[in-house]
Amino acid sequence: MFDIIGDIHGHADKLEQLLVKLGYQKINGVYSHANRKVLFVGDYIDRGPKIKETLEIVKTMADHGNAIALMGNHEYNALCFHSKNKSGSYLREHSIKNILQHKETLEQFKNNRKEFEMYINWFKTLPLFYESESIRAVHACWDYKSIKYLNKHLINNCLTEDLLYKSTIKGSLLNDAVEITLKGKEMEMPNGLSFHDKDGTIRSAIRIKWWENPLEMTYKSISVLEISSLPEKGIKASEIPSLDFYQPTDKNVFFGHYWLKGKPKLFKKNICCLDYSVAKGGSLVAYRFNNELSLDKNNFVVF
């Protein structure tokens, strides 16, 4: 039975407090539970004050079989930021925006290069998704087409060195699948509208609810985040990037990524987001899964 935990972003203190609240004990430096394990949905690094400590907790739990750790977009970005292609260029541009996003991690490892390289190598072993008979878990989006492609091409759901390079080639099927899986589906806002995201960046595309039928939604209702400027009008099929959506009768699926606010809630009986903006003053959230067929809002555990 799993306790699924959302984005941590270097908030090790809250992680330890949440683990204790869930009944895990630290024995010989490793958190464990008598009959449960944790499923982490990614984003362990960047933004927070204790990134090294967070990685140590998550990795040691995974190494001892007490947890499964998935890759988040921040771990993927870090891999690309520190990896070069054959021409010697970094796979992720060292732009001001990207450096600032990765700033806290770089600073906290500035005197521990070997240790950081060890974690970078560990990131390469993180699967992009997990599936059992009863649940699915992914960092941002369980898109049928993307997961099917990754299932066919990844090794044990992980990126190899060669696949990492190929995944950064814009427009390739692998790039599309990785981007959707780790960052979610997006759709352009209508009429040239834009908004400022949590970091102040101006964006013209919204992250959409990939579990809703887009033909039954408006621009406002399909956006994961509440954006007041979005119109309450139907979306034309020609404006929708994909008509495919996660079915309400499918397996329970858990994910993070979306910087939600307030009290944790279920989007549907099989749809559970666990990212409640711990790095922006929000909560670290877990869902205690007990093999139930339909998810229960009372199974959220918050710190």
PDB file of C-alpha atoms in Angstrom:
ATOM      1  CA  MET A   1       0.000   0.000   0.000  1.00  0.00           C
ATOM      2  CA  PHE A   2       1.343   3.376  -1.050  1.00  0.00           C
ATOM      3  CA  ASP A   3       1.547   6.822   0.459  1.00  0.00           C
ATOM      4  CA  ILE A   4       1.875   9.048  -2.600  1.00  0.00           C
ATOM      5  CA  ILE A   5       3.674  12.348  -1.942  1.00  0.00           C
ATOM      6  CA  GLY A   6       3.642  15.462  -4.129  1.00  0.00           C
ATOM      7  CA  ASP A   7       6.318  17.962  -5.162  1.00  0.00           C
ATOM      8  CA  ILE A   8       8.829  18.670  -2.354  1.00  0.00           C
ATOM      9  CA  HIS A   9      11.207  21.255  -3.891  1.00  0.00           C
ATOM     10  CA  GLY A  10      13.823  21.097  -1.179  1.00  0.00           C
ATOM     11  CA  HIS A  11      11.519  21.354   1.836  1.00  0.00           C
ATOM     12  CA  ALA A  12      13.118  18.520   3.793  1.00  0.00           C
ATOM     13  CA  ASP A  13      11.743  19.612   7.175  1.00  0.00           C
ATOM     14  CA  LYS A  14       8.153  19.384   5.977  1.00  0.00           C
ATOM     15  CA  LEU A  15       8.926  16.064   4.293  1.00  0.00           C
ATOM     16  CA  GLU A  16      10.244  14.574   7.525  1.00  0.00           C
ATOM     17  CA  GLN A  17       7.286  15.907   9.483  1.00  0.00           C
ATOM     18  CA  LEU A  18       4.873  14.477   6.915  1.00  0.00           C
ATOM     19  CA  LEU A  19       6.604  11.082   6.986  1.00  0.00           C
ATOM     20  CA  VAL A  20       6.352  10.978  10.782  1.00  0.00           C
ATOM     21  CA  LYS A  21       2.677  11.946  10.556  1.00  0.00           C
ATOM     22  CA  LEU A  22       2.196   9.036   8.142  1.00  0.00           C
ATOM     23  CA  GLY A  23       3.775   6.643  10.648  1.00  0.00           C
ATOM     24  CA  TYR A  24       7.255   6.267   9.159  1.00  0.00           C
ATOM     25  CA  GLN A  25      10.223   5.878  11.505  1.00  0.00           C
ATOM     26  CA  LYS A  26      13.851   6.809  10.901  1.00  0.00           C
ATOM     27  CA  ILE A  27      15.962   3.744  11.576  1.00  0.00           C
ATOM     28  CA  ASN A  28      19.691   3.776  10.811  1.00  0.00           C
ATOM     29  CA  GLY A  29      19.195   6.982   8.837  1.00  0.00           C
ATOM     30  CA  VAL A  30      16.394   5.642   6.624  1.00  0.00           C
ATOM     31  CA  TYR A  31      12.644   6.269   6.908  1.00  0.00           C
ATOM     32  CA  SER A  32      10.552   3.108   6.730  1.00  0.00           C
ATOM     33  CA  HIS A  33       7.104   1.760   7.557  1.00  0.00           C
ATOM     34  CA  ALA A  34       6.150  -1.741   8.657  1.00  0.00           C
ATOM     35  CA  ASN A  35       3.753  -2.392   5.784  1.00  0.00           C
ATOM     36  CA  ARG A  36       3.662   0.651   3.500  1.00  0.00           C
ATOM     37  CA  LYS A  37       5.977   2.471   1.104  1.00  0.00           C
ATOM     38  CA  VAL A  38       6.086   5.932  -0.430  1.00  0.00           C
ATOM     39  CA  LEU A  39       5.590   6.796  -4.066  1.00  0.00           C
ATOM     40  CA  PHE A  40       7.196  10.160  -4.831  1.00  0.00           C
ATOM     41  CA  VAL A  41       5.937  11.897  -7.998  1.00  0.00           C
ATOM     42  CA  GLY A  42       9.058  14.023  -8.618  1.00  0.00           C
ATOM     43  CA  ASP A  43      10.384  17.583  -8.247  1.00  0.00           C
ATOM     44  CA  TYR A  44      12.742  17.120  -5.303  1.00  0.00           C
ATOM     45  CA  ILE A  45      15.112  19.973  -6.196  1.00  0.00           C
ATOM     46  CA  ASP A  46      15.151  23.756  -6.823  1.00  0.00           C
ATOM     47  CA  ARG A  47      13.453  26.588  -4.902  1.00  0.00           C
ATOM     48  CA  GLY A  48      13.628  25.216  -1.336  1.00  0.00           C
ATOM     49  CA  PRO A  49      16.143  25.660   1.518  1.00  0.00           C
ATOM     50  CA  LYS A  50      17.165  22.008   2.050  1.00  0.00           C
ATOM     51  CA  ILE A  51      17.618  20.390  -1.346  1.00  0.00           C
ATOM     52  CA  LYS A  52      20.556  18.178  -0.332  1.00  0.00           C
ATOM     53  CA  GLU A  53      18.651  16.878   2.675  1.00  0.00           C
ATOM     54  CA  THR A  54      15.555  16.206   0.552  1.00  0.00           C
ATOM     55  CA  LEU A  55      17.552  14.197  -1.968  1.00  0.00           C
ATOM     56  CA  GLU A  56      19.205  12.210   0.805  1.00  0.00           C
ATOM     57  CA  ILE A  57      15.843  11.268   2.324  1.00  0.00           C
ATOM     58  CA  VAL A  58      14.229  10.304  -0.981  1.00  0.00           C
ATOM     59  CA  LYS A  59      17.242   8.437  -2.396  1.00  0.00           C
ATOM     60  CA  THR A  60      17.976   6.430   0.742  1.00  0.00           C
ATOM     61  CA  MET A  61      14.324   5.408   0.982  1.00  0.00           C
ATOM     62  CA  ALA A  62      14.356   4.334  -2.676  1.00  0.00           C
ATOM     63  CA  ASP A  63      17.687   2.526  -2.306  1.00  0.00           C
ATOM     64  CA  HIS A  64      16.343   0.496   0.619  1.00  0.00           C
ATOM     65  CA  GLY A  65      13.077  -0.409  -1.099  1.00  0.00           C
ATOM     66  CA  ASN A  66      10.971   1.863   1.100  1.00  0.00           C
ATOM     67  CA  ALA A  67       9.960   4.168  -1.746  1.00  0.00           C
ATOM     68  CA  ILE A  68       9.642   4.540  -5.491  1.00  0.00           C
ATOM     69  CA  ALA A  69      10.893   7.883  -6.813  1.00  0.00           C
ATOM     70  CA  LEU A  70       9.660   9.167 -10.168  1.00  0.00           C
ATOM     71  CA  MET A  71      11.287  11.859 -12.300  1.00  0.00           C
ATOM     72  CA  GLY A  72       9.845  15.360 -12.240  1.00  0.00           C
ATOM     73  CA  ASN A  73      10.391  18.083 -14.806  1.00  0.00           C
ATOM     74  CA  HIS A  74      12.931  19.747 -12.484  1.00  0.00           C
ATOM     75  CA  GLU A  75      15.075  16.602 -12.365  1.00  0.00           C
ATOM     76  CA  TYR A  76      14.776  16.313 -16.155  1.00  0.00           C
ATOM     77  CA  ASN A  77      15.701  19.991 -16.553  1.00  0.00           C
ATOM     78  CA  ALA A  78      18.726  19.487 -14.283  1.00  0.00           C
ATOM     79  CA  LEU A  79      19.887  16.527 -16.348  1.00  0.00           C
ATOM     80  CA  CYS A  80      19.649  18.587 -19.531  1.00  0.00           C
ATOM     81  CA  PHE A  81      21.236  21.647 -17.855  1.00  0.00           C
ATOM     82  CA  HIS A  82      24.332  19.604 -16.908  1.00  0.00           C
ATOM     83  CA  SER A  83      24.583  17.383 -20.035  1.00  0.00           C
ATOM     84  CA  LYS A  84      26.146  18.268 -23.376  1.00  0.00           C
ATOM     85  CA  ASN A  85      25.426  17.125 -26.915  1.00  0.00           C
ATOM     86  CA  LYS A  86      28.065  15.954 -29.374  1.00  0.00           C
ATOM     87  CA  SER A  87      28.883  19.520 -30.407  1.00  0.00           C
ATOM     88  CA  GLY A  88      29.585  20.521 -26.799  1.00  0.00           C
ATOM     89  CA  SER A  89      26.438  22.583 -26.223  1.00  0.00           C
ATOM     90  CA  TYR A  90      24.321  22.019 -23.118  1.00  0.00           C
ATOM     91  CA  LEU A  91      21.024  20.265 -23.740  1.00  0.00           C
ATOM     92  CA  ARG A  92      19.258  22.942 -21.698  1.00  0.00           C
ATOM     93  CA  GLU A  93      20.272  26.508 -22.443  1.00  0.00           C
ATOM     94  CA  HIS A  94      22.128  28.338 -19.673  1.00  0.00           C
ATOM     95  CA  SER A  95      19.840  31.332 -19.997  1.00  0.00           C
ATOM     96  CA  ILE A  96      19.167  33.746 -17.134  1.00  0.00           C
ATOM     97  CA  LYS A  97      15.683  32.257 -16.698  1.00  0.00           C
ATOM     98  CA  ASN A  98      16.989  28.689 -16.506  1.00  0.00           C
ATOM     99  CA  ILE A  99      19.862  29.608 -14.196  1.00  0.00           C
ATOM    100  CA  LEU A 100      17.492  31.393 -11.817  1.00  0.00           C
ATOM    101  CA  GLN A 101      15.165  28.381 -11.763  1.00  0.00           C
ATOM    102  CA  HIS A 102      18.119  26.123 -10.851  1.00  0.00           C
ATOM    103  CA  LYS A 103      19.827  28.708  -8.604  1.00  0.00           C
ATOM    104  CA  GLU A 104      19.036  27.240  -5.178  1.00  0.00           C
ATOM    105  CA  THR A 105      20.249  23.786  -6.186  1.00  0.00           C
ATOM    106  CA  LEU A 106      23.488  25.138  -7.638  1.00  0.00           C
ATOM    107  CA  GLU A 107      24.194  27.216  -4.536  1.00  0.00           C
ATOM    108  CA  GLN A 108      23.514  24.405  -2.089  1.00  0.00           C
ATOM    109  CA  PHE A 109      25.917  22.077  -3.899  1.00  0.00           C
ATOM    110  CA  LYS A 110      28.591  24.666  -4.777  1.00  0.00           C
ATOM    111  CA  ASN A 111      31.181  23.005  -2.503  1.00  0.00           C
ATOM    112  CA  ASN A 112      30.026  19.433  -3.095  1.00  0.00           C
ATOM    113  CA  ARG A 113      30.499  18.779  -6.796  1.00  0.00           C
ATOM    114  CA  LYS A 114      31.089  15.029  -6.437  1.00  0.00           C
ATOM    115  CA  GLU A 115      27.965  14.628  -4.335  1.00  0.00           C
ATOM    116  CA  PHE A 116      25.923  16.607  -6.841  1.00  0.00           C
ATOM    117  CA  GLU A 117      27.246  14.531  -9.744  1.00  0.00           C
ATOM    118  CA  MET A 118      26.175  11.430  -7.826  1.00  0.00           C
ATOM    119  CA  TYR A 119      22.622  12.780  -7.625  1.00  0.00           C
ATOM    120  CA  ILE A 120      22.659  13.786 -11.302  1.00  0.00           C
ATOM    121  CA  ASN A 121      23.572  10.189 -12.140  1.00  0.00           C
ATOM    122  CA  TRP A 122      20.782   9.018  -9.855  1.00  0.00           C
ATOM    123  CA  PHE A 123      18.291  11.200 -11.735  1.00  0.00           C
ATOM    124  CA  LYS A 124      19.083   9.123 -14.832  1.00  0.00           C
ATOM    125  CA  THR A 125      17.680   6.051 -13.073  1.00  0.00           C
ATOM    126  CA  LEU A 126      14.324   7.641 -12.208  1.00  0.00           C
ATOM    127  CA  PRO A 127      11.346   6.245 -14.140  1.00  0.00           C
ATOM    128  CA  LEU A 128       9.040   8.707 -15.881  1.00  0.00           C
ATOM    129  CA  PHE A 129       5.894   6.881 -14.775  1.00  0.00           C
ATOM    130  CA  TYR A 130       4.632   3.984 -12.662  1.00  0.00           C
ATOM    131  CA  GLU A 131       1.727   1.585 -13.125  1.00  0.00           C
ATOM    132  CA  SER A 132       0.358  -1.290 -11.058  1.00  0.00           C
ATOM    133  CA  GLU A 133      -2.891  -3.234 -11.226  1.00  0.00           C
ATOM    134  CA  SER A 134      -4.704  -0.534  -9.262  1.00  0.00           C
ATOM    135  CA  ILE A 135      -2.913   2.811  -9.761  1.00  0.00           C
ATOM    136  CA  ARG A 136      -0.911   4.961 -12.125  1.00  0.00           C
ATOM    137  CA  ALA A 137       1.489   7.730 -11.166  1.00  0.00           C
ATOM    138  CA  VAL A 138       3.298  10.355 -13.214  1.00  0.00           C
ATOM    139  CA  HIS A 139       4.702  13.803 -12.585  1.00  0.00           C
ATOM    140  CA  ALA A 140       2.338  15.858 -14.756  1.00  0.00           C
ATOM    141  CA  CYS A 141       0.169  14.021 -17.282  1.00  0.00           C
ATOM    142  CA  TRP A 142      -0.933  10.480 -18.070  1.00  0.00           C
ATOM    143  CA  ASP A 143      -1.550  10.906 -21.779  1.00  0.00           C
ATOM    144  CA  TYR A 144      -2.350   7.583 -23.442  1.00  0.00           C
ATOM    145  CA  LYS A 145      -0.449   8.286 -26.644  1.00  0.00           C
ATOM    146  CA  SER A 146       2.641   9.610 -24.860  1.00  0.00           C
ATOM    147  CA  ILE A 147       2.802   6.791 -22.301  1.00  0.00           C
ATOM    148  CA  LYS A 148       2.370   4.190 -25.040  1.00  0.00           C
ATOM    149  CA  TYR A 149       5.285   5.710 -26.965  1.00  0.00           C
ATOM    150  CA  LEU A 150       7.505   5.879 -23.867  1.00  0.00           C
ATOM    151  CA  ASN A 151       6.596   2.313 -22.893  1.00  0.00           C
ATOM    152  CA  LYS A 152       7.878   1.178 -26.252  1.00  0.00           C
ATOM    153  CA  HIS A 153      11.113   3.195 -26.353  1.00  0.00           C
ATOM    154  CA  LEU A 154      12.357   3.711 -22.776  1.00  0.00           C
ATOM    155  CA  ILE A 155      14.406   1.177 -20.826  1.00  0.00           C
ATOM    156  CA  ASN A 156      12.512   0.215 -17.638  1.00  0.00           C
ATOM    157  CA  ASN A 157      10.580   3.493 -18.056  1.00  0.00           C
ATOM    158  CA  CYS A 158      13.890   5.424 -17.837  1.00  0.00           C
ATOM    159  CA  LEU A 159      15.853   7.625 -20.230  1.00  0.00           C
ATOM    160  CA  THR A 160      19.282   6.397 -21.355  1.00  0.00           C
ATOM    161  CA  GLU A 161      22.083   8.848 -22.214  1.00  0.00           C
ATOM    162  CA  ASP A 162      21.180   8.586 -25.901  1.00  0.00           C
ATOM    163  CA  LEU A 163      17.445   8.943 -25.246  1.00  0.00           C
ATOM    164  CA  LEU A 164      18.073  11.994 -23.044  1.00  0.00           C
ATOM    165  CA  TYR A 165      19.818  13.710 -25.951  1.00  0.00           C
ATOM    166  CA  LYS A 166      17.117  12.673 -28.431  1.00  0.00           C
ATOM    167  CA  SER A 167      14.371  13.853 -26.069  1.00  0.00           C
ATOM    168  CA  THR A 168      15.579  17.455 -26.447  1.00  0.00           C
ATOM    169  CA  ILE A 169      15.145  17.498 -30.233  1.00  0.00           C
ATOM    170  CA  LYS A 170      12.156  19.791 -30.696  1.00  0.00           C
ATOM    171  CA  GLY A 171       9.319  18.319 -32.720  1.00  0.00           C
ATOM    172  CA  SER A 172      10.436  14.701 -32.331  1.00  0.00           C
ATOM    173  CA  LEU A 173       7.956  12.116 -31.069  1.00  0.00           C
ATOM    174  CA  LEU A 174      10.179  11.463 -28.044  1.00  0.00           C
ATOM    175  CA  ASN A 175      10.401  15.164 -27.221  1.00  0.00           C
ATOM    176  CA  ASP A 176       6.623  15.524 -27.429  1.00  0.00           C
ATOM    177  CA  ALA A 177       6.037  12.466 -25.213  1.00  0.00           C
ATOM    178  CA  VAL A 178       8.528  13.550 -22.541  1.00  0.00           C
ATOM    179  CA  GLU A 179       7.287  17.152 -22.525  1.00  0.00           C
ATOM    180  CA  ILE A 180       3.657  16.106 -22.093  1.00  0.00           C
ATOM    181  CA  THR A 181       4.451  13.463 -19.459  1.00  0.00           C
ATOM    182  CA  LEU A 182       6.645  15.719 -17.302  1.00  0.00           C
ATOM    183  CA  LYS A 183       5.094  19.142 -17.998  1.00  0.00           C
ATOM    184  CA  GLY A 184       1.487  18.478 -19.006  1.00  0.00           C
ATOM    185  CA  LYS A 185      -0.697  19.429 -21.946  1.00  0.00           C
ATOM    186  CA  GLU A 186      -0.971  23.071 -22.943  1.00  0.00           C
ATOM    187  CA  MET A 187      -3.273  25.118 -25.142  1.00  0.00           C
ATOM    188  CA  GLU A 188      -2.907  28.650 -26.454  1.00  0.00           C
ATOM    189  CA  MET A 189      -5.144  31.273 -24.904  1.00  0.00           C
ATOM    190  CA  PRO A 190      -7.648  32.901 -27.299  1.00  0.00           C
ATOM    191  CA  ASN A 191      -7.461  36.385 -28.805  1.00  0.00           C
ATOM    192  CA  GLY A 192      -3.821  36.996 -27.936  1.00  0.00           C
ATOM    193  CA  LEU A 193      -4.452  36.846 -24.177  1.00  0.00           C
ATOM    194  CA  SER A 194      -1.594  36.210 -21.740  1.00  0.00           C
ATOM    195  CA  PHE A 195      -0.949  36.008 -17.995  1.00  0.00           C
ATOM    196  CA  HIS A 196       1.920  36.095 -15.494  1.00  0.00           C
ATOM    197  CA  ASP A 197       2.805  32.725 -13.989  1.00  0.00           C
ATOM    198  CA  LYS A 198       3.999  32.102 -10.391  1.00  0.00           C
ATOM    199  CA  ASP A 199       7.516  33.291 -11.297  1.00  0.00           C
ATOM    200  CA  GLY A 200       6.346  36.424 -13.095  1.00  0.00           C
ATOM    201  CA  THR A 201       6.952  35.015 -16.584  1.00  0.00           C
ATOM    202  CA  ILE A 202       4.447  36.126 -19.229  1.00  0.00           C
ATOM    203  CA  ARG A 203       2.706  33.110 -20.790  1.00  0.00           C
ATOM    204  CA  SER A 204       0.178  32.794 -23.579  1.00  0.00           C
ATOM    205  CA  ALA A 205      -0.496  29.061 -23.121  1.00  0.00           C
ATOM    206  CA  ILE A 206      -2.478  27.452 -20.311  1.00  0.00           C
ATOM    207  CA  ARG A 207      -2.001  24.062 -18.707  1.00  0.00           C
ATOM    208  CA  ILE A 208      -5.168  22.132 -19.353  1.00  0.00           C
ATOM    209  CA  LYS A 209      -7.135  19.489 -17.466  1.00  0.00           C
ATOM    210  CA  TRP A 210      -6.172  16.407 -19.459  1.00  0.00           C
ATOM    211  CA  TRP A 211      -8.826  14.364 -17.641  1.00  0.00           C
ATOM    212  CA  GLU A 212     -11.724  16.414 -19.041  1.00  0.00           C
ATOM    213  CA  ASN A 213     -13.395  16.163 -22.443  1.00  0.00           C
ATOM    214  CA  PRO A 214     -12.222  19.410 -24.073  1.00  0.00           C
ATOM    215  CA  LEU A 215     -15.299  19.608 -26.282  1.00  0.00           C
ATOM    216  CA  GLU A 216     -17.441  19.967 -23.139  1.00  0.00           C
ATOM    217  CA  MET A 217     -15.268  22.658 -21.525  1.00  0.00           C
ATOM    218  CA  THR A 218     -14.752  26.400 -21.792  1.00  0.00           C
ATOM    219  CA  TYR A 219     -11.392  28.164 -21.854  1.00  0.00           C
ATOM    220  CA  LYS A 220     -11.887  29.093 -18.204  1.00  0.00           C
ATOM    221  CA  SER A 221     -12.978  25.654 -17.001  1.00  0.00           C
ATOM    222  CA  ILE A 222     -10.317  23.652 -18.856  1.00  0.00           C
ATOM    223  CA  SER A 223      -7.428  25.583 -17.307  1.00  0.00           C
ATOM    224  CA  VAL A 224      -5.885  23.821 -14.290  1.00  0.00           C
ATOM    225  CA  LEU A 225      -5.181  27.199 -12.688  1.00  0.00           C
ATOM    226  CA  GLU A 226      -7.866  29.808 -12.217  1.00  0.00           C
ATOM    227  CA  ILE A 227      -7.158  32.665 -14.643  1.00  0.00           C
ATOM    228  CA  SER A 228      -9.736  35.436 -14.485  1.00  0.00           C
ATOM    229  CA  SER A 229      -9.076  36.745 -18.000  1.00  0.00           C
ATOM    230  CA  LEU A 230     -10.073  33.479 -19.681  1.00  0.00           C
ATOM    231  CA  PRO A 231     -13.487  33.626 -21.370  1.00  0.00           C
ATOM    232  CA  GLU A 232     -16.420  31.402 -20.509  1.00  0.00           C
ATOM    233  CA  LYS A 233     -16.941  30.261 -24.070  1.00  0.00           C
ATOM    234  CA  GLY A 234     -16.717  26.882 -25.724  1.00  0.00           C
ATOM    235  CA  ILE A 235     -13.530  25.715 -27.401  1.00  0.00           C
ATOM    236  CA  LYS A 236     -13.507  24.916 -31.088  1.00  0.00           C
ATOM    237  CA  ALA A 237     -12.191  21.463 -32.006  1.00  0.00           C
ATOM    238  CA  SER A 238      -9.621  23.089 -34.308  1.00  0.00           C
ATOM    239  CA  GLU A 239      -8.116  24.948 -31.304  1.00  0.00           C
ATOM    240  CA  ILE A 240      -7.675  21.839 -29.156  1.00  0.00           C
ATOM    241  CA  PRO A 241      -4.221  20.204 -29.372  1.00  0.00           C
ATOM    242  CA  SER A 242      -5.672  16.761 -28.619  1.00  0.00           C
ATOM    243  CA  LEU A 243      -9.204  15.413 -28.315  1.00  0.00           C
ATOM    244  CA  ASP A 244      -7.936  12.507 -26.207  1.00  0.00           C
ATOM    245  CA  PHE A 245      -8.575  12.691 -22.471  1.00  0.00           C
ATOM    246  CA  TYR A 246      -8.203  10.418 -19.423  1.00  0.00           C
ATOM    247  CA  GLN A 247     -11.311   8.320 -18.979  1.00  0.00           C
ATOM    248  CA  PRO A 248     -13.404   8.500 -15.771  1.00  0.00           C
ATOM    249  CA  THR A 249     -13.585   4.687 -15.649  1.00  0.00           C
ATOM    250  CA  ASP A 250      -9.825   4.173 -15.863  1.00  0.00           C
ATOM    251  CA  LYS A 251      -7.355   3.446 -13.048  1.00  0.00           C
ATOM    252  CA  ASN A 252      -6.739   5.885 -10.220  1.00  0.00           C
ATOM    253  CA  VAL A 253      -3.982   8.265 -11.338  1.00  0.00           C
ATOM    254  CA  PHE A 254      -1.744  10.414  -9.120  1.00  0.00           C
ATOM    255  CA  PHE A 255       0.423  13.354 -10.175  1.00  0.00           C
ATOM    256  CA  GLY A 256       1.930  16.656  -9.015  1.00  0.00           C
ATOM    257  CA  HIS A 257       3.278  19.664 -10.941  1.00  0.00           C
ATOM    258  CA  TYR A 258       0.351  22.113 -11.004  1.00  0.00           C
ATOM    259  CA  TRP A 259       0.938  24.444  -8.024  1.00  0.00           C
ATOM    260  CA  LEU A 260      -2.573  24.186  -6.631  1.00  0.00           C
ATOM    261  CA  LYS A 261      -3.732  26.222  -3.643  1.00  0.00           C
ATOM    262  CA  GLY A 262      -5.965  25.707  -0.638  1.00  0.00           C
ATOM    263  CA  LYS A 263      -7.284  22.489   0.853  1.00  0.00           C
ATOM    264  CA  PRO A 264      -6.505  19.304  -1.140  1.00  0.00           C
ATOM    265  CA  LYS A 265      -9.400  17.968  -3.146  1.00  0.00           C
ATOM    266  CA  LEU A 266     -10.054  15.342  -5.792  1.00  0.00           C
ATOM    267  CA  PHE A 267     -10.776  16.501  -9.323  1.00  0.00           C
ATOM    268  CA  LYS A 268     -12.635  13.230  -9.919  1.00  0.00           C
ATOM    269  CA  LYS A 269     -12.939   9.888  -8.132  1.00  0.00           C
ATOM    270  CA  ASN A 270      -9.885   8.640 -10.041  1.00  0.00           C
ATOM    271  CA  ILE A 271      -7.940  11.914 -10.492  1.00  0.00           C
ATOM    272  CA  CYS A 272      -5.615  13.123  -7.724  1.00  0.00           C
ATOM    273  CA  CYS A 273      -3.134  16.005  -7.869  1.00  0.00           C
ATOM    274  CA  LEU A 274      -0.717  16.253  -4.933  1.00  0.00           C
ATOM    275  CA  ASP A 275       1.124  19.510  -5.632  1.00  0.00           C
ATOM    276  CA  TYR A 276      -0.144  22.238  -3.302  1.00  0.00           C
ATOM    277  CA  SER A 277       2.665  24.774  -3.686  1.00  0.00           C
ATOM    278  CA  VAL A 278       4.910  23.885  -0.754  1.00  0.00           C
ATOM    279  CA  ALA A 279       7.610  26.099  -2.306  1.00  0.00           C
ATOM    280  CA  LYS A 280       5.245  29.086  -2.314  1.00  0.00           C
ATOM    281  CA  GLY A 281       4.009  28.886   1.253  1.00  0.00           C
ATOM    282  CA  GLY A 282       1.546  26.064   0.635  1.00  0.00           C
ATOM    283  CA  SER A 283       1.330  22.523   2.009  1.00  0.00           C
ATOM    284  CA  LEU A 284       3.179  19.284   1.404  1.00  0.00           C
ATOM    285  CA  VAL A 285       0.493  16.748   0.586  1.00  0.00           C
ATOM    286  CA  ALA A 286       0.242  12.964   0.579  1.00  0.00           C
ATOM    287  CA  TYR A 287      -2.552  10.591  -0.336  1.00  0.00           C
ATOM    288  CA  ARG A 288      -2.796   7.417   1.752  1.00  0.00           C
ATOM    289  CA  PHE A 289      -3.895   4.770  -0.753  1.00  0.00           C
ATOM    290  CA  ASN A 290      -5.482   1.641   0.705  1.00  0.00           C
ATOM    291  CA  ASN A 291      -6.372  -0.188  -2.517  1.00  0.00           C
ATOM    292  CA  GLU A 292      -9.769   1.498  -2.708  1.00  0.00           C
ATOM    293  CA  LEU A 293     -11.485   1.458  -6.104  1.00  0.00           C
ATOM    294  CA  SER A 294     -12.667   5.066  -5.816  1.00  0.00           C
ATOM    295  CA  LEU A 295     -10.444   7.676  -4.204  1.00  0.00           C
ATOM    296  CA  ASP A 296     -11.568   9.245  -0.936  1.00  0.00           C
ATOM    297  CA  LYS A 297     -10.948  12.918  -0.058  1.00  0.00           C
ATOM    298  CA  ASN A 298     -10.505  11.878   3.574  1.00  0.00           C
ATOM    299  CA  ASN A 299      -7.295  10.034   2.694  1.00  0.00           C
ATOM    300  CA  PHE A 300      -5.295  13.222   2.134  1.00  0.00           C
ATOM    301  CA  VAL A 301      -2.579  13.841   4.739  1.00  0.00           C
ATOM    302  CA  VAL A 302      -1.198  17.372   4.904  1.00  0.00           C
ATOM    303  CA  PHE A 303       1.689  19.135   6.559  1.00  0.00           C
TER     304      PHE A 303
END
